[in-house]
Amino acid sequence: MVKLSKVLRPVSEEQDADAAVALMLKPTNKDFKILFVKRVENPADPWSGQMAFPGGKRDAEDENLKQTVVRETFEETNINLLDRCRFLGVLTALRSKPRPEMKILPFVILLDHEPSIKLNKKELEGFVWISLGELVQNKGTFQFSFGESPAYVVGSSVIWGLTYRILENFFRILQTCQTMMNSKNQ
């Protein structure tokens, strides 16, 4: 994971975004698990009922997007990202398709502990840890009422849309790390 922090953009790189999410990695055996949360059904929420990463919109009081992701993650999951967690860097900020005026900055964070999760039931109805290996094995498409969409389908968890696009960027970064490591070992 040290190599990953060299390939990611520094946490201090703000990228002019309006919101931030936490892609949290938890080491397990020879893999890593990522935390996904399931949003509650809410007609006012463009991501209603979807699998997502914890996070949300920047508040006026937030000095920067790191403060936003720390605050939002704590509000939603009760995980304190300032306690036994390492910020490895950020991915490229992405525009939301349902709200194209909004840009979301994903932070990649390595957990050094097993967090105790307590969901904010007003915003989230569930969570699941899914390994990188499971995601790679379950990449495909999913048939929605509006049509087919690329997705990771692991059990009853369908990860698509913005969260899928963030994962795709993350997997590209991991591939870059792997290529760098392979070229050094030759």
Tab-separated table of C-alpha atoms in Angstrom:
chain	number	residue	atom	x	y	z
A	1	MET	CA	0.000	0.000	0.000
A	2	VAL	CA	2.991	2.296	0.370
A	3	LYS	CA	3.412	2.161	-3.416
A	4	LEU	CA	-0.269	3.092	-3.820
A	5	SER	CA	0.299	6.347	-1.936
A	6	LYS	CA	3.037	7.229	-4.465
A	7	VAL	CA	0.646	6.800	-7.424
A	8	LEU	CA	-2.398	8.546	-5.896
A	9	ARG	CA	-2.698	12.314	-5.879
A	10	PRO	CA	-1.770	13.915	-2.541
A	11	VAL	CA	-4.603	14.446	-0.038
A	12	SER	CA	-3.834	18.171	-0.118
A	13	GLU	CA	-4.849	18.355	-3.787
A	14	GLU	CA	-8.340	19.825	-3.527
A	15	GLN	CA	-9.466	19.542	-7.181
A	16	ASP	CA	-12.281	22.050	-6.731
A	17	ALA	CA	-14.921	19.514	-5.668
A	18	ASP	CA	-18.240	19.986	-3.846
A	19	ALA	CA	-18.333	16.675	-1.965
A	20	ALA	CA	-16.038	13.913	-0.748
A	21	VAL	CA	-16.332	10.163	-0.219
A	22	ALA	CA	-14.194	7.635	1.665
A	23	LEU	CA	-12.924	4.552	-0.160
A	24	MET	CA	-11.823	2.676	2.974
A	25	LEU	CA	-9.475	-0.290	2.660
A	26	LYS	CA	-9.285	-2.896	5.412
A	27	PRO	CA	-6.460	-5.475	5.131
A	28	THR	CA	-7.585	-9.130	5.243
A	29	ASN	CA	-5.203	-12.046	4.585
A	30	LYS	CA	-3.667	-11.290	1.174
A	31	ASP	CA	-6.455	-8.971	0.033
A	32	PHE	CA	-8.237	-5.793	1.071
A	33	LYS	CA	-11.912	-5.223	1.748
A	34	ILE	CA	-13.734	-2.011	0.862
A	35	LEU	CA	-16.648	-0.615	2.874
A	36	PHE	CA	-19.852	0.045	0.934
A	37	VAL	CA	-22.973	1.554	2.467
A	38	LYS	CA	-26.556	1.241	1.247
A	39	ARG	CA	-28.432	4.521	1.143
A	40	VAL	CA	-32.019	4.661	2.434
A	41	GLU	CA	-34.886	5.016	-0.039
A	42	ASN	CA	-35.614	8.741	-0.297
A	43	PRO	CA	-37.358	10.420	-3.261
A	44	ALA	CA	-35.314	13.612	-2.710
A	45	ASP	CA	-32.011	11.699	-3.002
A	46	PRO	CA	-30.720	11.068	-6.555
A	47	TRP	CA	-28.737	8.088	-5.154
A	48	SER	CA	-31.710	6.707	-3.193
A	49	GLY	CA	-31.294	3.035	-2.261
A	50	GLN	CA	-27.907	2.707	-3.978
A	51	MET	CA	-24.653	1.176	-2.762
A	52	ALA	CA	-22.144	3.971	-2.176
A	53	PHE	CA	-19.086	5.063	-0.245
A	54	PRO	CA	-19.604	7.039	2.990
A	55	GLY	CA	-19.352	10.777	2.430
A	56	GLY	CA	-21.285	13.809	1.369
A	57	LYS	CA	-21.415	17.493	0.550
A	58	ARG	CA	-18.939	20.043	1.802
A	59	ASP	CA	-20.312	22.374	4.489
A	60	ALA	CA	-19.351	26.047	4.682
A	61	GLU	CA	-17.617	25.296	8.024
A	62	ASP	CA	-15.349	22.640	6.455
A	63	GLU	CA	-11.870	24.082	5.911
A	64	ASN	CA	-11.157	21.539	3.172
A	65	LEU	CA	-12.491	18.343	1.640
A	66	LYS	CA	-10.514	16.172	4.057
A	67	GLN	CA	-12.568	17.742	6.866
A	68	THR	CA	-15.701	17.044	4.812
A	69	VAL	CA	-14.920	13.347	4.374
A	70	VAL	CA	-13.948	12.967	8.049
A	71	ARG	CA	-17.148	14.689	9.242
A	72	GLU	CA	-19.501	12.942	6.801
A	73	THR	CA	-18.007	9.481	7.396
A	74	PHE	CA	-18.346	9.943	11.158
A	75	GLU	CA	-21.940	11.238	10.832
A	76	GLU	CA	-22.951	8.296	8.619
A	77	THR	CA	-20.986	5.351	10.071
A	78	ASN	CA	-19.463	6.493	13.390
A	79	ILE	CA	-15.986	5.700	11.969
A	80	ASN	CA	-13.406	8.298	13.013
A	81	LEU	CA	-10.984	8.584	10.070
A	82	LEU	CA	-8.520	10.498	12.273
A	83	ASP	CA	-8.084	7.459	14.546
A	84	ARG	CA	-5.834	4.608	13.310
A	85	CYS	CA	-6.450	5.395	9.632
A	86	ARG	CA	-3.974	6.492	6.972
A	87	PHE	CA	-4.984	8.824	4.168
A	88	LEU	CA	-3.130	7.369	1.171
A	89	GLY	CA	-4.267	10.007	-1.325
A	90	VAL	CA	-7.141	10.995	-3.580
A	91	LEU	CA	-8.475	9.858	-6.930
A	92	THR	CA	-9.599	12.229	-9.653
A	93	ALA	CA	-12.782	14.126	-8.770
A	94	LEU	CA	-15.774	12.943	-10.802
A	95	ARG	CA	-18.960	14.688	-11.856
A	96	SER	CA	-22.232	13.199	-10.755
A	97	LYS	CA	-24.517	12.225	-13.648
A	98	PRO	CA	-27.777	12.903	-11.726
A	99	ARG	CA	-26.330	16.261	-10.599
A	100	PRO	CA	-23.677	17.278	-13.181
A	101	GLU	CA	-22.945	20.517	-11.324
A	102	MET	CA	-21.563	18.436	-8.422
A	103	LYS	CA	-17.998	17.085	-8.329
A	104	ILE	CA	-17.094	14.356	-5.856
A	105	LEU	CA	-13.531	13.772	-4.608
A	106	PRO	CA	-12.773	10.175	-3.487
A	107	PHE	CA	-10.242	9.785	-0.655
A	108	VAL	CA	-8.419	6.442	-0.381
A	109	ILE	CA	-7.944	5.532	3.268
A	110	LEU	CA	-6.215	2.529	4.839
A	111	LEU	CA	-7.732	1.358	8.133
A	112	ASP	CA	-5.285	0.066	10.747
A	113	HIS	CA	-8.074	-1.447	12.854
A	114	GLU	CA	-11.472	-3.141	12.737
A	115	PRO	CA	-13.907	-0.224	13.056
A	116	SER	CA	-17.111	-0.417	15.034
A	117	ILE	CA	-19.838	0.739	12.654
A	118	LYS	CA	-23.016	2.425	13.849
A	119	LEU	CA	-25.125	3.585	10.913
A	120	ASN	CA	-27.071	6.828	10.818
A	121	LYS	CA	-30.453	5.208	10.032
A	122	LYS	CA	-31.792	8.459	8.513
A	123	GLU	CA	-29.236	8.182	5.698
A	124	LEU	CA	-28.120	4.546	5.536
A	125	GLU	CA	-29.905	1.215	5.813
A	126	GLY	CA	-26.958	-1.172	5.629
A	127	PHE	CA	-23.283	-1.790	4.937
A	128	VAL	CA	-21.060	-4.527	3.555
A	129	TRP	CA	-17.322	-5.159	3.285
A	130	ILE	CA	-16.393	-6.567	-0.145
A	131	SER	CA	-12.895	-7.754	-1.064
A	132	LEU	CA	-11.055	-6.455	-4.121
A	133	GLY	CA	-10.917	-10.047	-5.381
A	134	GLU	CA	-14.708	-10.452	-5.143
A	135	LEU	CA	-15.244	-7.188	-7.002
A	136	VAL	CA	-12.908	-8.187	-9.840
A	137	GLN	CA	-14.613	-11.603	-10.145
A	138	ASN	CA	-18.095	-10.061	-10.198
A	139	LYS	CA	-17.703	-7.276	-12.729
A	140	GLY	CA	-20.407	-7.296	-15.368
A	141	THR	CA	-23.711	-5.591	-16.067
A	142	PHE	CA	-27.065	-5.299	-14.307
A	143	GLN	CA	-30.508	-4.910	-15.831
A	144	PHE	CA	-32.394	-1.975	-14.306
A	145	SER	CA	-35.883	-0.727	-15.231
A	146	PHE	CA	-34.215	2.031	-17.299
A	147	GLY	CA	-31.816	-0.351	-19.077
A	148	GLU	CA	-28.564	-2.214	-18.626
A	149	SER	CA	-25.620	-0.655	-16.782
A	150	PRO	CA	-22.042	-1.766	-16.020
A	151	ALA	CA	-21.909	-2.959	-12.425
A	152	TYR	CA	-20.193	-5.065	-9.814
A	153	VAL	CA	-22.773	-7.562	-8.522
A	154	VAL	CA	-21.705	-9.310	-5.313
A	155	GLY	CA	-24.540	-11.211	-3.662
A	156	SER	CA	-27.414	-8.753	-3.260
A	157	SER	CA	-25.079	-5.735	-3.596
A	158	VAL	CA	-25.234	-3.988	-6.975
A	159	ILE	CA	-22.527	-1.344	-7.306
A	160	TRP	CA	-23.061	0.896	-10.313
A	161	GLY	CA	-23.151	4.542	-11.388
A	162	LEU	CA	-20.787	6.960	-9.655
A	163	THR	CA	-19.512	4.342	-7.176
A	164	TYR	CA	-18.737	1.984	-10.091
A	165	ARG	CA	-16.846	4.779	-11.900
A	166	ILE	CA	-14.821	5.557	-8.737
A	167	LEU	CA	-13.930	1.857	-8.426
A	168	GLU	CA	-12.876	1.728	-12.076
A	169	ASN	CA	-10.478	4.652	-11.456
A	170	PHE	CA	-9.179	2.931	-8.322
A	171	PHE	CA	-8.543	-0.349	-10.177
A	172	ARG	CA	-6.629	1.563	-12.887
A	173	ILE	CA	-4.401	3.044	-10.159
A	174	LEU	CA	-3.860	-0.434	-8.664
A	175	GLN	CA	-2.883	-1.718	-12.098
A	176	THR	CA	-0.346	1.112	-12.445
A	177	CYS	CA	1.127	0.114	-9.050
A	178	GLN	CA	1.345	-3.526	-10.128
A	179	THR	CA	3.065	-2.582	-13.392
A	180	MET	CA	5.573	-0.418	-11.506
A	181	MET	CA	6.327	-3.230	-9.046
A	182	ASN	CA	6.726	-5.790	-11.844
A	183	SER	CA	9.131	-3.577	-13.790
A	184	LYS	CA	11.292	-3.054	-10.660
A	185	ASN	CA	11.415	-6.806	-10.012
A	186	GLN	CA	12.729	-7.636	-13.493
